[in-house]
XYZ file of C-alpha atoms in Angstrom:
675
model
C 119.522 98.057 49.557
C 120.520 101.265 51.273
C 121.896 101.165 54.812
C 118.901 103.191 56.073
C 116.618 100.364 54.959
C 118.423 98.056 57.351
C 117.677 100.208 60.396
C 114.167 98.797 61.057
C 115.533 95.258 60.772
C 118.404 96.039 63.140
C 115.998 97.685 65.617
C 113.691 94.676 65.452
C 116.617 92.328 66.041
C 117.866 94.345 69.019
C 114.394 94.545 70.563
C 113.950 90.784 70.228
C 117.343 90.197 71.796
C 116.455 92.512 74.706
C 113.163 90.716 75.291
C 114.926 87.344 75.181
C 117.565 88.527 77.664
C 114.926 89.817 80.092
C 112.930 86.587 79.815
C 116.072 84.570 80.529
C 116.810 86.839 83.492
C 113.237 86.400 84.758
C 113.570 82.628 84.648
C 116.821 82.926 86.609
C 115.410 85.286 89.247
C 111.984 83.813 89.795
C 112.652 80.263 90.898
C 109.449 78.268 91.409
C 108.956 75.668 94.118
C 110.159 72.194 93.192
C 106.577 70.940 92.829
C 105.817 73.409 90.000
C 107.133 73.679 86.476
C 108.709 76.949 85.370
C 105.819 77.706 83.029
C 103.363 77.455 85.937
C 104.674 80.776 87.248
C 104.155 84.089 85.418
C 107.244 85.650 83.831
C 108.279 89.280 83.546
C 106.447 91.265 80.869
C 108.721 92.262 77.983
C 110.127 95.797 78.166
C 108.185 98.320 76.092
C 110.506 100.901 74.495
C 109.667 104.479 75.498
C 108.918 105.508 71.931
C 106.153 102.907 71.651
C 104.354 103.858 74.873
C 100.696 104.809 74.424
C 99.609 108.294 75.482
C 98.928 108.759 79.240
C 95.145 108.625 78.944
C 95.383 105.127 77.399
C 97.979 103.658 79.723
C 96.866 101.269 82.485
C 97.032 102.298 86.113
C 99.398 99.830 87.722
C 99.305 99.251 91.495
C 102.667 97.707 92.318
C 102.613 95.574 95.469
C 105.554 93.866 97.156
C 104.849 91.091 99.661
C 107.745 90.002 101.865
C 107.294 86.395 102.946
C 105.712 83.372 101.216
C 104.229 81.740 104.300
C 100.508 81.509 105.107
C 100.002 85.283 105.502
C 102.043 86.341 102.465
C 100.611 83.821 100.014
C 97.029 84.419 101.146
C 97.542 88.199 100.849
C 98.637 87.681 97.242
C 95.621 85.432 96.685
C 93.105 87.939 98.087
C 94.671 90.748 96.024
C 94.207 88.634 92.899
C 90.519 88.200 93.717
C 90.255 92.002 93.615
C 91.934 91.961 90.203
C 89.236 89.623 88.936
C 86.582 92.151 89.957
C 88.499 94.981 88.257
C 88.756 92.931 85.062
C 85.054 92.059 85.090
C 84.033 95.698 85.587
C 86.477 97.177 83.084
C 84.767 99.132 80.300
C 86.146 99.400 76.786
C 88.015 102.683 76.346
C 88.781 103.157 80.024
C 92.350 102.658 81.257
C 92.948 99.240 82.771
C 93.707 98.930 86.473
C 96.331 96.290 87.179
C 97.424 94.985 90.590
C 100.988 93.871 89.925
C 102.193 91.565 92.742
C 105.714 90.405 93.540
C 106.342 88.010 96.438
C 109.789 87.908 98.042
C 110.884 84.807 99.988
C 114.412 84.320 101.302
C 113.907 80.575 101.737
C 113.842 78.257 98.731
C 110.400 76.875 99.500
C 106.825 78.116 99.903
C 104.782 77.758 103.096
C 106.697 79.327 106.003
C 106.012 77.301 109.125
C 104.164 74.688 107.069
C 107.080 72.480 106.116
C 107.563 68.754 105.693
C 110.383 66.218 105.572
C 110.546 62.742 104.077
C 111.655 59.924 106.398
C 115.153 58.778 105.530
C 115.238 61.720 103.078
C 113.526 59.335 100.671
C 110.812 60.695 98.369
C 109.151 57.276 98.305
C 107.913 57.796 101.851
C 104.948 59.972 102.799
C 106.219 63.323 104.140
C 105.818 64.306 107.791
C 104.836 67.763 109.040
C 107.602 69.504 110.981
C 105.677 72.620 111.925
C 101.992 73.508 111.614
C 100.479 70.012 111.580
C 96.679 70.362 111.743
C 93.809 72.793 111.346
C 90.428 72.608 113.051
C 86.833 72.418 111.868
C 86.294 76.140 112.602
C 89.231 77.160 110.367
C 86.906 78.078 107.536
C 89.390 79.786 105.224
C 91.613 76.723 105.152
C 88.677 74.341 104.782
C 87.252 76.331 101.884
C 90.642 76.623 100.201
C 91.141 72.853 100.504
C 87.745 72.337 98.896
C 88.433 74.836 96.093
C 91.853 73.400 95.300
C 90.559 69.799 95.625
C 93.222 68.781 98.117
C 92.867 65.488 99.968
C 92.769 65.678 103.782
C 93.128 63.179 106.575
C 92.313 63.175 110.294
C 94.800 62.383 113.070
C 94.949 58.807 114.278
C 93.230 58.753 117.701
C 94.234 55.221 118.629
C 96.292 54.455 121.706
C 96.357 56.168 125.070
C 97.211 59.645 126.315
C 98.914 60.589 129.564
C 99.797 63.796 131.419
C 103.371 63.690 132.748
C 104.637 66.247 135.284
C 108.279 65.235 135.371
C 107.745 62.745 138.203
C 104.619 60.746 137.527
C 101.646 60.439 135.234
C 98.871 62.554 136.648
C 96.186 61.188 134.342
C 95.913 58.481 131.705
C 93.086 57.589 129.370
C 92.080 56.275 125.984
C 92.788 58.924 123.325
C 89.557 58.349 121.402
C 87.326 58.983 124.470
C 89.613 61.406 126.270
C 87.102 64.108 127.242
C 84.054 61.937 127.825
C 85.498 59.187 130.021
C 84.195 58.374 133.482
C 87.774 58.666 134.712
C 87.847 62.294 133.573
C 84.574 63.063 135.378
C 85.809 61.262 138.506
C 89.042 63.236 138.704
C 87.946 66.673 137.526
C 84.216 66.863 138.174
C 82.355 69.250 135.869
C 85.458 71.232 134.921
C 85.767 69.560 131.465
C 82.172 70.548 130.657
C 82.691 74.099 131.950
C 85.855 74.402 129.866
C 84.164 73.162 126.707
C 81.385 75.709 127.184
C 83.909 78.532 127.529
C 85.681 77.421 124.349
C 82.399 77.204 122.432
C 81.385 80.687 123.575
C 84.652 82.240 122.426
C 84.571 80.433 119.080
C 80.969 81.407 118.474
C 82.025 85.044 118.621
C 85.211 84.545 116.625
C 83.591 82.761 113.675
C 81.553 85.905 113.033
C 84.698 86.935 111.121
C 83.415 84.667 108.321
C 79.832 86.002 108.329
C 79.129 88.378 105.392
C 76.259 89.939 107.329
C 78.440 90.668 110.336
C 81.370 91.965 108.279
C 79.534 94.154 105.780
C 76.357 95.513 107.406
C 76.452 99.309 106.942
C 76.537 101.547 109.978
C 74.719 104.436 108.380
C 77.964 106.433 108.396
C 79.870 106.983 105.170
C 82.591 104.387 104.465
C 81.919 102.506 107.683
C 80.410 99.144 108.579
C 78.920 98.233 111.931
C 81.680 95.694 112.521
C 84.390 98.157 111.448
C 85.801 95.797 108.812
C 88.469 96.186 107.584
C 90.045 96.999 110.935
C 92.932 99.424 111.322
C 94.192 97.723 114.496
C 94.126 94.318 116.163
C 92.480 95.988 119.162
C 89.523 97.067 116.967
C 89.125 93.574 115.532
C 89.323 91.983 118.980
C 86.710 94.393 120.289
C 84.421 93.617 117.344
C 84.406 89.866 118.079
C 84.220 90.207 121.886
C 87.682 88.829 122.666
C 89.294 92.010 124.000
C 88.780 90.896 127.620
C 90.665 87.640 126.980
C 94.136 88.914 126.140
C 94.937 91.029 129.254
C 94.642 88.028 131.642
C 96.397 84.687 131.963
C 94.632 81.488 131.021
C 95.021 80.269 134.607
C 93.248 83.297 136.085
C 90.529 83.301 133.429
C 89.597 79.657 133.792
C 89.778 79.777 137.576
C 87.456 82.809 137.676
C 85.027 80.907 135.463
C 84.564 77.924 137.821
C 87.173 75.601 136.333
C 89.081 73.743 139.048
C 92.719 74.510 139.677
C 93.571 70.838 139.234
C 92.058 70.730 135.737
C 93.809 73.967 134.740
C 97.196 72.767 135.977
C 96.929 69.384 134.337
C 94.655 69.204 131.296
C 94.547 72.800 130.065
C 98.249 73.306 130.660
C 98.979 70.143 128.667
C 97.179 71.760 125.724
C 98.935 75.155 125.998
C 102.342 73.507 126.294
C 101.945 71.290 123.211
C 100.371 74.077 121.097
C 102.281 77.184 122.212
C 105.106 75.972 124.505
C 103.687 78.108 127.323
C 102.183 77.384 130.715
C 98.737 78.497 131.838
C 100.179 81.139 134.173
C 102.117 82.671 131.252
C 99.830 82.531 128.203
C 96.878 84.870 127.781
C 93.350 83.492 128.066
C 92.546 83.621 124.345
C 95.635 81.545 123.621
C 94.470 79.115 126.282
C 91.052 78.833 124.628
C 92.429 78.344 121.117
C 94.742 75.620 122.434
C 91.635 73.544 123.172
C 89.764 74.315 119.928
C 90.951 71.288 117.963
C 87.611 69.629 117.247
C 87.472 68.136 113.748
C 91.238 68.423 113.278
C 92.614 67.472 109.897
C 95.638 67.921 107.641
C 96.353 67.919 103.911
C 97.775 64.637 102.677
C 101.352 65.312 101.622
C 101.650 68.555 103.597
C 99.634 71.636 104.543
C 102.085 73.816 102.598
C 100.158 72.819 99.458
C 97.312 75.151 100.461
C 99.626 78.149 100.355
C 101.554 76.964 97.329
C 98.253 76.827 95.460
C 97.182 80.250 96.758
C 100.409 81.719 95.440
C 100.073 79.996 92.082
C 96.452 81.205 91.775
C 97.509 84.781 92.511
C 99.650 85.072 89.382
C 102.309 86.862 91.439
C 105.932 87.018 90.465
C 108.067 85.050 92.916
C 111.643 85.848 93.901
C 113.238 83.228 96.137
C 116.506 82.594 97.922
C 119.059 85.387 97.637
C 116.870 87.019 94.985
C 114.035 87.213 97.503
C 116.051 88.111 100.606
C 114.919 91.696 101.271
C 117.502 93.748 103.168
C 116.135 97.298 103.052
C 113.019 99.429 102.544
C 113.532 103.101 101.668
C 110.587 105.479 101.909
C 110.000 108.290 99.425
C 107.272 110.828 100.196
C 106.359 110.923 96.499
C 107.374 109.332 93.219
C 109.271 112.527 92.411
C 111.684 111.759 95.254
C 112.317 108.257 93.863
C 112.970 109.731 90.393
C 115.400 112.329 91.747
C 117.203 109.615 93.715
C 117.672 107.607 90.539
C 115.540 104.686 91.725
C 113.140 104.979 88.794
C 112.962 106.919 85.537
C 110.265 109.322 84.381
C 109.318 106.862 81.681
C 108.976 103.938 84.081
C 106.893 106.055 86.441
C 104.640 107.031 83.545
C 104.254 103.404 82.480
C 102.917 102.555 85.947
C 100.325 105.302 85.806
C 102.317 107.574 88.101
C 101.701 110.320 85.550
C 104.326 113.015 85.414
C 105.825 111.923 88.705
C 103.670 114.425 90.588
C 101.731 112.215 93.026
C 102.154 112.904 96.706
C 101.548 109.340 97.909
C 104.520 107.637 99.519
C 106.427 105.035 97.514
C 108.831 102.401 98.787
C 112.059 101.308 97.193
C 112.836 97.683 98.064
C 116.298 96.173 97.818
C 117.398 92.536 98.079
C 120.612 90.766 98.964
C 121.213 89.946 95.295
C 121.282 93.630 94.353
C 117.777 93.804 92.911
C 115.825 96.970 93.636
C 112.479 98.431 92.574
C 109.847 100.967 93.602
C 106.398 99.906 94.868
C 103.099 101.565 95.728
C 102.594 99.304 98.731
C 104.725 96.894 100.727
C 103.280 94.147 102.948
C 105.613 92.590 105.514
C 104.340 89.053 106.018
C 107.192 87.514 107.948
C 108.303 87.621 111.611
C 110.098 90.930 112.050
C 112.681 89.777 114.599
C 114.555 87.663 112.054
C 113.564 89.430 108.832
C 116.904 91.275 108.592
C 115.279 94.341 107.008
C 116.314 97.952 107.646
C 113.693 100.709 107.424
C 115.129 103.918 106.001
C 113.848 107.512 105.800
C 111.086 106.828 108.342
C 110.877 107.118 112.107
C 108.351 104.288 112.301
C 109.435 100.983 113.812
C 107.944 97.518 114.147
C 107.778 95.961 117.613
C 109.329 92.512 117.866
C 107.910 90.366 120.704
C 109.941 87.460 122.093
C 109.318 84.144 120.371
C 108.991 80.626 121.723
C 112.008 78.569 120.715
C 110.761 75.090 119.863
C 112.939 72.069 119.187
C 111.394 69.358 117.005
C 112.708 65.800 116.965
C 111.218 63.436 114.409
C 112.266 59.818 114.244
C 111.157 56.331 113.303
C 111.085 53.519 115.824
C 110.042 49.909 116.148
C 109.208 50.462 119.823
C 105.535 50.360 120.781
C 106.090 53.170 123.317
C 108.752 55.132 125.141
C 110.925 53.281 127.667
C 108.960 52.477 130.859
C 112.066 52.890 133.061
C 112.420 56.537 131.969
C 109.045 57.141 133.636
C 109.855 55.078 136.728
C 107.904 52.027 135.625
C 108.731 48.349 135.287
C 109.932 47.073 131.931
C 106.640 45.279 131.287
C 104.434 48.217 132.250
C 102.515 50.182 129.616
C 103.416 53.756 128.682
C 100.979 56.067 126.833
C 101.627 56.601 123.123
C 100.762 60.297 123.430
C 102.420 62.060 126.348
C 101.566 65.660 127.207
C 103.039 67.582 130.118
C 102.125 69.746 133.101
C 104.533 72.227 134.677
C 102.882 72.277 138.080
C 105.407 70.070 139.899
C 108.221 72.278 138.635
C 106.371 75.397 139.850
C 105.915 73.810 143.227
C 109.565 72.814 143.427
C 110.625 76.362 142.598
C 108.334 77.680 145.361
C 109.764 75.146 147.794
C 106.471 73.306 148.264
C 107.798 70.024 146.969
C 106.238 67.906 144.255
C 102.553 67.087 143.960
C 101.515 63.946 145.817
C 99.183 62.205 143.361
C 97.226 60.617 146.202
C 96.016 64.008 147.498
C 94.461 65.716 144.484
C 94.420 69.507 144.741
C 93.409 69.998 148.414
C 96.858 70.317 149.971
C 98.918 73.276 151.125
C 95.917 75.363 152.066
C 94.398 75.604 148.577
C 90.967 77.032 148.996
C 88.045 74.817 148.243
C 86.268 75.670 145.009
C 82.676 75.222 143.943
C 82.220 71.693 142.696
C 85.446 70.426 144.242
C 83.554 67.706 146.070
C 83.261 66.020 142.683
C 87.046 65.607 142.526
C 87.911 62.429 144.411
C 91.687 62.718 144.309
C 94.602 61.717 142.091
C 95.087 58.685 139.893
C 96.235 55.636 141.858
C 98.160 53.013 139.871
C 96.326 49.757 139.444
C 99.613 47.912 139.830
C 100.751 49.424 143.160
C 98.960 50.259 146.352
C 98.554 53.743 147.777
C 101.208 53.142 150.442
C 103.805 52.014 147.891
C 102.889 54.907 145.603
C 103.391 57.424 148.408
C 106.815 55.916 149.173
C 107.777 56.117 145.494
C 106.606 59.719 145.467
C 108.880 60.653 148.381
C 111.902 59.086 146.667
C 111.638 61.480 143.723
C 113.614 64.594 144.652
C 112.915 66.939 141.746
C 110.742 66.915 138.639
C 112.339 66.528 135.233
C 110.609 67.820 132.102
C 112.824 67.133 129.104
C 110.015 67.621 126.598
C 106.640 69.308 126.049
C 105.059 66.382 124.235
C 105.700 62.984 122.656
C 103.334 61.758 119.974
C 103.243 58.605 117.869
C 102.031 60.124 114.584
C 101.539 57.207 112.186
C 103.174 54.043 110.878
C 105.870 54.544 108.264
C 104.112 54.588 104.874
C 104.789 55.210 101.231
C 103.682 58.329 99.399
C 100.593 56.572 98.029
C 99.488 55.748 101.581
C 100.490 52.097 101.535
C 101.925 51.108 104.904
C 105.414 49.711 104.766
C 104.017 47.013 107.056
C 101.597 45.979 104.295
C 103.916 46.407 101.298
C 104.672 43.417 99.117
C 108.425 43.851 99.216
C 108.729 45.371 95.753
C 109.358 48.927 96.941
C 112.746 48.398 98.511
C 111.733 47.867 102.137
C 113.077 44.302 102.067
C 116.562 45.797 102.385
C 115.840 46.581 106.031
C 113.153 44.303 107.533
C 112.859 46.647 110.537
C 111.160 49.233 108.324
C 108.080 47.027 108.242
C 107.491 47.729 111.927
C 108.494 51.391 112.160
C 106.278 54.222 113.382
C 106.932 57.950 113.144
C 107.242 59.825 116.445
C 107.417 63.576 117.041
C 108.859 65.232 120.173
C 108.449 68.930 120.984
C 110.922 70.195 123.564
C 112.348 73.481 124.924
C 115.910 72.208 124.462
C 117.390 70.001 121.747
C 116.967 66.248 122.266
C 120.412 64.901 121.421
C 121.187 61.225 120.842
C 122.029 60.608 124.472
C 118.741 62.054 125.722
C 116.761 60.351 122.948
C 118.210 56.979 123.949
C 117.142 57.629 127.550
C 113.556 57.987 126.381
C 113.530 55.342 123.597
C 115.603 52.183 123.181
C 118.579 52.997 120.990
C 118.253 49.792 118.978
C 114.654 50.607 118.075
C 115.483 53.943 116.396
C 116.033 54.243 112.652
C 115.787 57.642 110.987
C 116.181 60.874 113.034
C 115.560 64.493 112.004
C 115.956 67.611 114.190
C 114.954 71.241 113.731
C 115.002 74.299 115.988
C 112.959 77.374 115.191
C 111.125 80.374 116.581
C 107.690 78.877 116.125
C 105.371 81.643 117.413
C 105.409 84.721 119.652
C 105.035 84.257 123.386
C 101.352 84.972 123.932
C 101.805 86.863 127.176
C 98.898 88.953 128.500
C 98.584 92.325 126.789
C 96.081 95.031 125.929
C 97.987 96.489 122.983
C 99.388 95.121 119.724
C 101.688 96.217 116.937
C 99.817 98.304 114.379
C 98.879 96.853 110.996
C 99.554 100.124 109.153
C 103.180 100.798 110.105
C 103.606 103.836 107.873
C 101.995 105.270 104.751
C 101.646 102.334 102.317
C 103.649 100.007 104.587
C 101.748 97.200 106.333
C 102.705 94.521 108.854
C 100.488 91.515 108.145
C 101.926 89.511 111.048
C 100.635 92.022 113.622
C 97.985 89.434 114.537
C 100.574 86.850 115.632
C 100.768 88.270 119.151
C 96.969 88.042 119.391
C 96.912 84.431 118.214
C 99.225 82.435 115.996
C 97.712 79.816 113.675
C 97.689 79.084 109.942
C 94.043 80.133 109.816
C 94.480 83.470 111.576
C 97.350 84.250 109.209
C 94.800 84.148 106.374
C 92.329 86.228 108.427
C 94.999 88.861 109.046
C 96.028 88.868 105.387
C 92.447 89.389 104.235
C 91.942 92.281 106.663
C 95.209 93.932 105.591
C 94.354 93.617 101.919
C 90.906 95.054 102.745
C 92.561 98.192 104.154
C 94.597 98.601 100.966
C 91.643 98.068 98.637
C 89.520 100.502 100.649
C 92.217 103.161 100.192
C 92.414 102.489 96.459
C 88.826 101.821 95.424
C 86.613 102.857 98.350
C 84.554 101.094 100.993
C 81.877 99.898 98.568
C 84.440 97.799 96.710
C 85.393 95.998 99.930
C 82.024 95.779 101.687
C 79.499 95.932 98.857
C 77.682 99.130 99.709
C 74.106 99.445 98.440
C 74.399 96.228 96.422
C 74.221 94.182 99.605
C 70.896 92.612 100.696
C 71.022 94.192 104.155
C 68.018 96.408 104.819
C 67.647 99.242 107.289
C 67.064 96.822 110.168
C 70.712 95.809 110.101
C 72.069 99.338 110.149
C 73.650 100.220 113.442
C 73.378 96.636 114.682
C 75.917 93.863 114.710
C 75.911 90.736 116.809
C 79.342 89.116 116.822
C 77.806 85.743 117.645
C 76.466 83.611 114.819
C 73.252 81.665 115.310
C 73.188 77.962 116.159
C 73.964 75.922 113.046
C 75.111 78.950 111.048
C 78.749 77.912 111.447
C 78.262 75.039 109.014
C 76.615 77.300 106.440
C 79.471 79.798 106.725
C 82.039 77.071 106.282
C 80.520 75.143 103.393
C 78.079 77.252 101.400
C 79.707 80.641 100.858
C 81.094 80.398 97.340
C 82.167 84.048 97.392
C 84.235 83.741 100.577
C 87.522 84.725 98.926
C 86.203 87.653 96.866
C 85.183 91.183 97.841
C 81.806 92.799 98.337
C 78.703 91.878 100.272
C 78.919 88.091 99.832
C 82.551 87.737 100.859
C 83.686 86.597 104.278
């Protein structure tokens, strides 16, 4: 055999070796979450030698997308992009070039889910994990509910047993049974009709906001080219807020808004502030009104058994995106090129690679972005979505004068622990050792405000009529503060005077659930075969969560709970969400050409659900640029007739919320039935 006959064999061997090396490299770079096998995640496509490339007219058009962040917004953005790919595949005609949305997700942590993270008590996988961050979602969080249904994830509702109290750093202002909190006679006696007025305000705001899930509201044509009545997809948060009638709620504080809408000052300072402090670590005179309303919108709360992160892990898996994690996914820089030609001349990509992606001849004028990571990886992308808080992203923007605003964040300290105690220590709250203490303790900042102003603490025997507070409509229904059943009013007043200054060491204390195994069996009910007999105390342990502005160290924890009752302890500090201070303007979604900031909505409101809403809107903007408005909104294929043109009511009809949440099978797709 002549040597020339060996050349094809040698070439074949070298090509196979190159493919094997790239596949091995892909497995090294794209580390999947621990709950997935390697083959559950797509691998890099083998390299196609330049000589074997098809001619330009037969090559697919590849839209390369980089998503930075694998939390709720990043994973849902990848998911919604993949739904667009399904439509492109279904509409592809034989002989036409394919259109491929090629997605890579970058995550500097070694897990998926962002603020949805869990820990196992005692760091033991046998025990059911506990949410550290985003713990619940509400009945109006339709994207999460529909994703849970689609992915067949099991959910559970919070345990509403026990009692709840409002602590102001000196005394409990209100106590009641958790299961009948809002409907109790005690609530009516203390606050009059304010609870009802508040519920009506929350319902009104939500009724407008859930229009975001209504296909008719989103996609009704305006009669103008490439424009819907609603404006979806929205270029700015201001436009979206205007469309759903919430633009008047962000420039004012929750305190001013509620007070102007006939809610008593006492109810705002105690009950509403308790909700804003536990949900957003802000007081009612600091947080904007929409944040104050969302804090109270927890009806039908639930969580995914085993952790809410599973929703976003499944979204990412469904998307088929490549995943780079840890150092491989730690993006350090984004470099803008005005065209692909600039990237070629800078040596960031070759002519052949540009041609393979459908960037024919390198002559397109659209901006491209080169992305680099801490590990040294770098590549060029059509579009980059930043889906992570900018203030700690550690990313430098180069060759652009555009910048991303970084609002201050609320620093939240989480303390999780197990205890055999039935409640916190009574003496910490100024009570006798045999007195009861609520199992859920929320907080009001009012006594601290008063101390700062030099007014002195609130006397619980006087209600809200002291110090010249003006009388409000309906105040005659408020009969004054809670008076302890164990002590008389005279003794209570004396105790009140002995307290010099309020002390608020925490925002909330909550008994979550008894310690249980992963299968849901309570340790209390276990038969002793799972190892709990090694420590009999485990049979009586409950999991408790404390949110606080400062770390709760061992010394402080033992002030609040008996030291001997505490078993496992876990602590975490993080920037949980932006401070939702009143504002009329927000960071733009489209930062620069082909560069998007998905987390722009966080300053408007920060929840798992609104992260998915923001991601869908951002992806809608991208798809509209690529494929036109009809692809996103349906165009003439939609069932809307001329009566809908030029009209859009951002409030859904009574009962329509349930239909939106349960019956829209096309919710995650694109076109007239999506929403």
